[in-house]
Tab-separated table of C-alpha atoms in Angstrom:
chain	number	residue	atom	x	y	z
A	1	MET	CA	44.257	44.530	27.305
A	2	GLY	CA	46.011	43.117	23.723
A	3	THR	CA	45.149	44.943	20.795
A	4	ASN	CA	49.108	44.831	19.515
A	5	LYS	CA	50.360	42.591	17.050
A	6	ARG	CA	53.472	42.328	19.142
A	7	LYS	CA	53.149	40.478	22.684
A	8	ILE	CA	53.989	42.123	25.312
A	9	LEU	CA	54.031	40.646	28.946
A	10	ALA	CA	53.954	43.153	32.162
A	11	PHE	CA	55.907	41.729	34.925
A	12	ILE	CA	56.143	42.478	37.788
A	13	PRO	CA	58.386	41.276	41.186
A	14	ALA	CA	57.109	41.306	44.432
A	15	ARG	CA	59.212	39.144	46.434
A	16	SER	CA	58.233	38.931	50.060
A	17	GLY	CA	61.803	39.926	51.774
A	18	SER	CA	62.080	43.240	52.058
A	19	LYS	CA	63.710	44.722	55.506
A	20	GLY	CA	63.349	48.322	54.710
A	21	LEU	CA	59.574	47.843	54.894
A	22	PRO	CA	58.118	44.425	55.765
A	23	GLY	CA	55.451	43.493	53.924
A	24	LYS	CA	55.834	46.660	51.682
A	25	ASN	CA	53.988	45.045	48.363
A	26	ILE	CA	50.705	43.790	50.316
A	27	ILE	CA	50.933	47.415	52.906
A	28	LYS	CA	47.494	49.169	52.181
A	29	VAL	CA	48.175	52.394	50.675
A	30	ALA	CA	45.004	54.541	50.475
A	31	GLY	CA	43.085	52.196	50.848
A	32	LEU	CA	44.500	49.234	47.867
A	33	PRO	CA	47.478	47.075	48.750
A	34	LEU	CA	50.251	48.044	47.034
A	35	ILE	CA	50.601	45.943	43.906
A	36	ALA	CA	47.350	46.281	42.915
A	37	TYR	CA	48.411	49.816	41.541
A	38	SER	CA	50.779	48.182	39.356
A	39	ILE	CA	48.214	45.658	38.282
A	40	ASN	CA	45.097	48.083	37.739
A	41	SER	CA	47.696	50.026	35.838
A	42	GLY	CA	48.799	46.877	33.628
A	43	ARG	CA	44.691	45.769	33.106
A	44	SER	CA	44.198	49.072	31.720
A	45	ALA	CA	46.587	49.312	29.433
A	46	LYS	CA	45.624	48.583	25.823
A	47	LEU	CA	48.849	47.071	24.384
A	48	VAL	CA	49.280	44.226	27.549
A	49	ASP	CA	48.877	40.984	26.925
A	50	LYS	CA	49.447	39.803	29.923
A	51	ILE	CA	50.040	40.723	33.841
A	52	LEU	CA	52.507	37.883	35.310
A	53	VAL	CA	53.155	38.172	39.278
A	54	SER	CA	56.696	36.687	40.240
A	55	THR	CA	56.388	36.318	43.826
A	56	ASP	CA	57.672	33.886	46.535
A	57	SER	CA	54.998	34.744	48.619
A	58	PRO	CA	51.415	32.487	48.683
A	59	GLN	CA	49.994	35.721	50.335
A	60	ILE	CA	51.083	37.976	48.049
A	61	GLY	CA	50.506	35.930	45.154
A	62	ARG	CA	46.600	35.682	46.645
A	63	VAL	CA	46.642	39.567	46.733
A	64	ALA	CA	47.892	39.584	42.994
A	65	LYS	CA	45.024	37.171	41.431
A	66	ARG	CA	42.401	38.873	43.738
A	67	TYR	CA	43.462	42.074	41.419
A	68	GLY	CA	43.495	40.272	38.472
A	69	ALA	CA	47.209	39.263	37.748
A	70	ILE	CA	48.200	35.182	37.000
A	71	VAL	CA	50.637	33.830	39.284
A	72	PRO	CA	51.385	30.525	37.986
A	73	PHE	CA	54.092	29.520	39.779
A	74	LEU	CA	56.104	30.524	43.660
A	75	ARG	CA	59.301	32.074	42.299
A	76	PRO	CA	62.135	29.320	43.827
A	77	ALA	CA	63.833	30.615	46.845
A	78	LYS	CA	67.494	31.326	45.185
A	79	LEU	CA	65.919	33.956	42.907
A	80	ALA	CA	63.770	35.542	45.535
A	81	THR	CA	66.872	36.725	48.227
A	82	ASP	CA	68.379	40.317	48.501
A	83	THR	CA	71.307	39.763	46.004
A	84	ALA	CA	69.425	38.037	43.315
A	85	PRO	CA	68.668	40.475	39.989
A	86	THR	CA	65.498	41.205	39.041
A	87	ILE	CA	66.884	40.122	35.414
A	88	ASP	CA	67.150	36.114	36.573
A	89	ALA	CA	63.603	36.612	37.653
A	90	VAL	CA	62.273	37.661	34.694
A	91	MET	CA	63.597	35.139	32.526
A	92	HIS	CA	62.741	32.170	34.836
A	93	ALA	CA	59.305	34.236	33.905
A	94	LEU	CA	59.727	33.669	30.640
A	95	ARG	CA	61.556	30.454	30.417
A	96	TRP	CA	58.249	29.132	32.274
A	97	LEU	CA	56.213	30.600	29.770
A	98	GLU	CA	58.241	29.370	27.158
A	99	ASP	CA	57.568	25.817	28.156
A	100	SER	CA	53.477	26.458	28.303
A	101	GLY	CA	53.479	27.596	24.870
A	102	GLU	CA	53.720	31.182	25.026
A	103	GLN	CA	56.317	33.757	23.781
A	104	TYR	CA	56.637	37.171	24.320
A	105	ASP	CA	58.105	40.318	21.922
A	106	ALA	CA	58.939	42.447	24.933
A	107	VAL	CA	58.790	42.860	28.831
A	108	ALA	CA	57.327	45.619	30.694
A	109	LEU	CA	58.404	45.387	33.882
A	110	LEU	CA	56.086	47.206	36.525
A	111	GLU	CA	57.976	47.636	39.655
A	112	PRO	CA	55.331	47.428	42.648
A	113	THR	CA	57.292	50.233	44.773
A	114	SER	CA	56.043	52.946	41.830
A	115	PRO	CA	52.474	53.015	42.049
A	116	LEU	CA	52.031	56.727	40.927
A	117	ARG	CA	51.785	55.753	37.077
A	118	LYS	CA	49.312	57.942	34.933
A	119	ALA	CA	46.032	56.567	32.589
A	120	GLY	CA	48.000	55.783	29.354
A	121	ASP	CA	51.871	55.546	30.731
A	122	ILE	CA	52.515	51.824	30.159
A	123	ASP	CA	50.914	52.177	26.254
A	124	ARG	CA	52.534	55.244	25.635
A	125	ALA	CA	55.932	53.697	26.765
A	126	ILE	CA	55.229	50.387	24.635
A	127	LYS	CA	54.064	52.902	21.369
A	128	ILE	CA	57.895	54.646	21.325
A	129	LEU	CA	59.525	50.995	21.842
A	130	LEU	CA	56.438	49.760	18.882
A	131	ASP	CA	57.316	53.055	16.665
A	132	ASN	CA	60.981	52.457	16.878
A	133	TRP	CA	61.276	48.877	16.667
A	134	GLU	CA	64.454	48.996	14.226
A	135	LYS	CA	65.754	51.933	16.442
A	136	THR	CA	65.318	50.869	19.547
A	137	ASP	CA	65.321	47.875	22.109
A	138	ALA	CA	64.282	49.182	25.431
A	139	VAL	CA	62.614	52.513	27.046
A	140	VAL	CA	62.949	53.512	30.357
A	141	SER	CA	60.868	55.957	32.622
A	142	LEU	CA	62.692	58.434	33.878
A	143	GLY	CA	62.182	61.680	36.135
A	144	GLU	CA	63.312	65.073	36.311
A	145	ILE	CA	65.922	65.569	39.449
A	146	ALA	CA	66.016	69.088	39.952
A	147	LEU	CA	67.017	70.028	44.232
A	148	GLU	CA	68.772	66.390	44.118
A	149	SER	CA	70.724	66.770	40.742
A	150	PRO	CA	74.428	65.237	40.991
A	151	TYR	CA	75.848	68.536	39.219
A	152	ILE	CA	75.086	70.324	42.914
A	153	ALA	CA	75.714	67.255	45.242
A	154	LYS	CA	78.208	67.185	47.649
A	155	LYS	CA	79.776	64.219	49.730
A	156	VAL	CA	82.391	64.388	52.179
A	157	GLN	CA	85.658	63.436	51.438
A	158	ASN	CA	88.411	63.244	54.381
A	159	GLY	CA	86.194	65.571	56.675
A	160	TYR	CA	85.653	67.852	54.368
A	161	VAL	CA	82.469	69.150	51.384
A	162	ARG	CA	83.325	68.145	48.510
A	163	PRO	CA	81.607	68.212	45.106
A	164	LEU	CA	80.430	65.018	44.306
A	165	ILE	CA	80.936	65.957	40.700
A	166	LYS	CA	83.850	68.105	39.702
A	167	VAL	CA	83.061	70.471	36.477
A	168	PRO	CA	85.137	72.888	35.753
A	169	GLY	CA	83.206	76.176	35.422
A	170	LEU	CA	79.604	74.698	36.057
A	171	THR	CA	77.751	77.162	37.391
A	172	THR	CA	75.984	76.506	40.727
A	173	ARG	CA	72.879	78.175	39.489
A	174	ARG	CA	70.075	75.786	39.557
A	175	GLN	CA	68.055	76.754	36.623
A	176	ASP	CA	71.442	76.725	34.576
A	177	LEU	CA	72.604	73.246	35.484
A	178	PRO	CA	72.037	70.432	32.599
A	179	LYS	CA	68.914	68.416	32.963
A	180	ALA	CA	69.590	65.124	35.017
A	181	TYR	CA	67.049	62.353	34.795
A	182	PHE	CA	66.529	59.276	37.574
A	183	PRO	CA	64.950	56.172	36.314
A	184	TYR	CA	61.779	55.331	38.254
A	185	GLY	CA	59.713	52.294	38.289
A	186	VAL	CA	56.950	53.104	36.376
A	187	ILE	CA	58.632	50.873	33.149
A	188	TYR	CA	61.164	49.396	32.484
A	189	LEU	CA	60.253	47.964	28.657
A	190	CYS	CA	62.889	45.642	26.762
A	191	LYS	CA	62.890	43.605	23.519
A	192	THR	CA	62.745	39.942	24.694
A	193	THR	CA	65.394	38.824	22.397
A	194	THR	CA	67.409	41.752	24.070
A	195	LEU	CA	67.131	40.101	27.254
A	196	GLU	CA	67.825	37.238	26.299
A	197	LYS	CA	71.359	38.333	24.746
A	198	GLU	CA	72.259	41.146	27.373
A	199	LYS	CA	70.762	40.311	30.574
A	200	THR	CA	69.291	43.618	31.192
A	201	PHE	CA	66.991	46.422	30.775
A	202	TYR	CA	69.948	48.953	30.206
A	203	PRO	CA	71.201	47.834	26.651
A	204	LYS	CA	72.788	50.412	24.661
A	205	ARG	CA	70.089	51.638	21.996
A	206	ILE	CA	67.408	52.186	25.128
A	207	MET	CA	65.190	55.296	24.716
A	208	PRO	CA	63.002	57.765	27.224
A	209	TYR	CA	59.754	58.270	28.288
A	210	TYR	CA	59.481	61.131	30.542
A	211	ILE	CA	57.350	60.992	33.617
A	212	GLU	CA	55.975	63.775	35.889
A	213	ARG	CA	57.588	64.956	38.983
A	214	TRP	CA	54.801	63.820	40.993
A	215	GLN	CA	55.376	61.099	39.930
A	216	ASN	CA	58.950	60.545	41.087
A	217	TYR	CA	58.584	58.759	44.235
A	218	GLU	CA	59.393	54.460	45.445
A	219	VAL	CA	58.355	52.925	48.245
A	220	ASP	CA	61.613	51.899	49.728
A	221	ASP	CA	60.802	53.229	53.486
A	222	ILE	CA	57.524	54.555	55.782
A	223	TRP	CA	58.191	57.793	54.521
A	224	ASN	CA	57.899	57.448	51.035
A	225	LEU	CA	54.907	55.129	51.718
A	226	VAL	CA	53.642	58.661	53.717
A	227	THR	CA	54.295	60.846	50.682
A	228	ILE	CA	52.728	58.997	47.955
A	229	GLU	CA	49.595	58.232	49.951
A	230	ALA	CA	49.607	61.969	50.253
A	231	VAL	CA	50.157	62.180	46.497
A	232	ILE	CA	47.511	59.309	45.635
A	233	LYS	CA	44.851	61.061	48.404
A	234	CYS	CA	45.228	64.783	46.279
A	235	LEU	CA	45.059	63.017	42.953
A	236	LYS	CA	41.675	61.427	44.192
A	237	THR	CA	40.394	64.839	45.746
A	238	ALA	CA	41.531	67.174	42.435
A	239	LYS	CA	39.516	64.063	40.263
A	240	VAL	CA	36.395	64.555	42.339
A	241	ASN	CA	36.670	68.344	42.367
A	242	ASN	CA	36.978	68.383	38.321
A	243	LYS	CA	33.750	66.397	38.118
A	244	LYS	CA	31.536	68.554	39.844
């Protein structure tokens, strides 16, 4: 970590109050606590200077420290509710670090619910920002959606099935539809100055970092968890077989 002249903070938000899947941030997934995957990815990134976990839970904090993150404080309760925006927790951490004499040029938000990162994902996304520092303020990981495309999605209105998006003359052949993407939590990267001004990881000047189809999962419920665990096990098996 930390071979870059601009200082990058990896920020991992991990509050304790998940309702969809209680305790999900430290639930075991293919042998590791879920949060460990994001910490390990951050530790392997050469362009990351520090990995900070923001949590309101002493238990999550202990697990995070065990895998190499710093947990310098417990997040205040008002910043750990269902409705508290993640950006508020980010700004709280930046202020805490600044008061301790540390300043960072950019923040890489690594969602613990997105454990499917390839080696080098974080560094490649950071490099996009560094190489375009004067032209962009942020980078977001995007996964292409095909079967879930909004152009073929439907809604039910007054009891009838209707197109979610009406586009006159739009083909219904999936292969011919415009490409659509969803922002997954592999990485949200933004300049610190932009975060301070705009309070968002989605400023006007934002560039994409494309991820692969098998990375398009987030742990929000038990079904996501089962799917992600299967993907991780398949990747481990493939890695072992490639070494033979």
